Amino acid sequence: MELADKAVGFLLSAISLSIFSYYTFWVIILPFVEKDHFVHGYFLPQEYAILIPVFAGVVLLSFLCVFVGCVMIKSNKKKKSA
């Protein structure tokens, strides 16, 4: 079991590092590269550099609010029945 946990941890770290590197290159370095360079073919337009994290944040915040709401409703039902 310990080996599986290490493998999952390594996989999550590798994925996180890959996403961070891709996003950092996309946002910080790519604006200084000429528009006709072949590397621009590997990246989405710059507008998505803001839209994707904002959308992900809104979705995450929404799920968090729904989760907290469900927990509050369940705890309120337990208090009424007890």
mmCIF file of C-alpha atoms in Angstrom:
data_model
loop_
_atom_site.group_PDB
_atom_site.id
_atom_site.type_symbol
_atom_site.label_atom_id
_atom_site.label_comp_id
_atom_site.label_asym_id
_atom_site.label_seq_id
_atom_site.Cartn_x
_atom_site.Cartn_y
_atom_site.Cartn_z
ATOM 1 C CA MET A 1 0.000 0.000 0.000
ATOM 2 C CA GLU A 2 2.849 2.379 0.776
ATOM 3 C CA LEU A 3 4.306 1.936 -2.711
ATOM 4 C CA ALA A 4 0.951 2.747 -4.296
ATOM 5 C CA ASP A 5 0.691 5.927 -2.208
ATOM 6 C CA LYS A 6 4.153 7.002 -3.333
ATOM 7 C CA ALA A 7 3.267 6.315 -6.963
ATOM 8 C CA VAL A 8 0.072 8.360 -6.723
ATOM 9 C CA GLY A 9 1.937 11.174 -4.987
ATOM 10 C CA PHE A 10 4.633 11.161 -7.651
ATOM 11 C CA LEU A 11 2.017 11.145 -10.415
ATOM 12 C CA LEU A 12 0.122 14.070 -8.874
ATOM 13 C CA SER A 13 3.376 16.002 -8.402
ATOM 14 C CA ALA A 14 4.407 15.373 -12.006
ATOM 15 C CA ILE A 15 1.019 16.474 -13.337
ATOM 16 C CA SER A 16 1.046 19.603 -11.162
ATOM 17 C CA LEU A 17 4.569 20.506 -12.253
ATOM 18 C CA SER A 18 3.639 19.983 -15.912
ATOM 19 C CA ILE A 19 0.561 22.221 -15.649
ATOM 20 C CA PHE A 20 2.519 24.890 -13.756
ATOM 21 C CA SER A 21 5.354 24.851 -16.313
ATOM 22 C CA TYR A 22 2.957 24.990 -19.272
ATOM 23 C CA TYR A 23 0.943 27.864 -17.781
ATOM 24 C CA THR A 24 4.043 29.805 -16.729
ATOM 25 C CA PHE A 25 5.568 29.520 -20.196
ATOM 26 C CA TRP A 26 2.221 30.433 -21.782
ATOM 27 C CA VAL A 27 1.637 33.548 -19.660
ATOM 28 C CA ILE A 28 5.134 34.884 -18.968
ATOM 29 C CA ILE A 29 7.416 33.854 -21.831
ATOM 30 C CA LEU A 30 5.124 33.450 -24.850
ATOM 31 C CA PRO A 31 4.158 37.148 -25.161
ATOM 32 C CA PHE A 32 7.816 37.918 -25.928
ATOM 33 C CA VAL A 33 8.022 35.339 -28.731
ATOM 34 C CA GLU A 34 7.232 36.465 -32.290
ATOM 35 C CA LYS A 35 3.667 35.757 -33.426
ATOM 36 C CA ASP A 36 4.731 33.676 -36.442
ATOM 37 C CA HIS A 37 6.959 31.348 -34.415
ATOM 38 C CA PHE A 38 5.957 27.664 -34.505
ATOM 39 C CA VAL A 39 5.707 27.448 -30.699
ATOM 40 C CA HIS A 40 2.474 29.482 -30.742
ATOM 41 C CA GLY A 41 0.768 26.454 -32.289
ATOM 42 C CA TYR A 42 1.059 24.575 -28.986
ATOM 43 C CA PHE A 43 -0.837 27.162 -26.927
ATOM 44 C CA LEU A 44 -4.349 28.577 -26.816
ATOM 45 C CA PRO A 45 -4.942 32.299 -27.410
ATOM 46 C CA GLN A 46 -3.914 34.611 -24.558
ATOM 47 C CA GLU A 47 -7.535 35.348 -23.582
ATOM 48 C CA TYR A 48 -7.861 31.816 -22.258
ATOM 49 C CA ALA A 49 -4.937 32.376 -19.886
ATOM 50 C CA ILE A 50 -7.337 34.401 -17.739
ATOM 51 C CA LEU A 51 -10.651 32.711 -18.568
ATOM 52 C CA ILE A 52 -9.612 29.150 -17.693
ATOM 53 C CA PRO A 53 -8.356 29.894 -14.137
ATOM 54 C CA VAL A 54 -11.340 32.168 -13.445
ATOM 55 C CA PHE A 55 -13.773 29.492 -14.624
ATOM 56 C CA ALA A 56 -11.961 26.831 -12.574
ATOM 57 C CA GLY A 57 -12.078 29.083 -9.506
ATOM 58 C CA VAL A 58 -15.798 29.739 -9.906
ATOM 59 C CA VAL A 59 -16.509 26.025 -10.301
ATOM 60 C CA LEU A 60 -14.369 25.175 -7.270
ATOM 61 C CA LEU A 61 -16.018 27.866 -5.152
ATOM 62 C CA SER A 62 -19.466 26.692 -6.258
ATOM 63 C CA PHE A 63 -18.744 23.079 -5.280
ATOM 64 C CA LEU A 64 -17.343 24.257 -1.962
ATOM 65 C CA CYS A 65 -20.466 26.298 -1.210
ATOM 66 C CA VAL A 66 -22.743 23.369 -2.127
ATOM 67 C CA PHE A 67 -20.712 21.032 0.085
ATOM 68 C CA VAL A 68 -20.824 23.409 3.063
ATOM 69 C CA GLY A 69 -24.558 23.912 2.527
ATOM 70 C CA CYS A 70 -25.193 20.158 2.485
ATOM 71 C CA VAL A 71 -23.167 19.670 5.668
ATOM 72 C CA MET A 72 -25.068 22.480 7.400
ATOM 73 C CA ILE A 73 -28.437 21.015 6.367
ATOM 74 C CA LYS A 74 -27.468 17.532 7.581
ATOM 75 C CA SER A 75 -26.171 18.843 10.899
ATOM 76 C CA ASN A 76 -29.358 20.877 11.349
ATOM 77 C CA LYS A 77 -31.488 17.748 10.751
ATOM 78 C CA LYS A 78 -29.441 15.826 13.332
ATOM 79 C CA LYS A 79 -29.990 18.566 15.924
ATOM 80 C CA LYS A 80 -33.759 18.568 15.345
ATOM 81 C CA SER A 81 -34.070 14.767 15.605
ATOM 82 C CA ALA A 82 -31.953 14.557 18.777
#
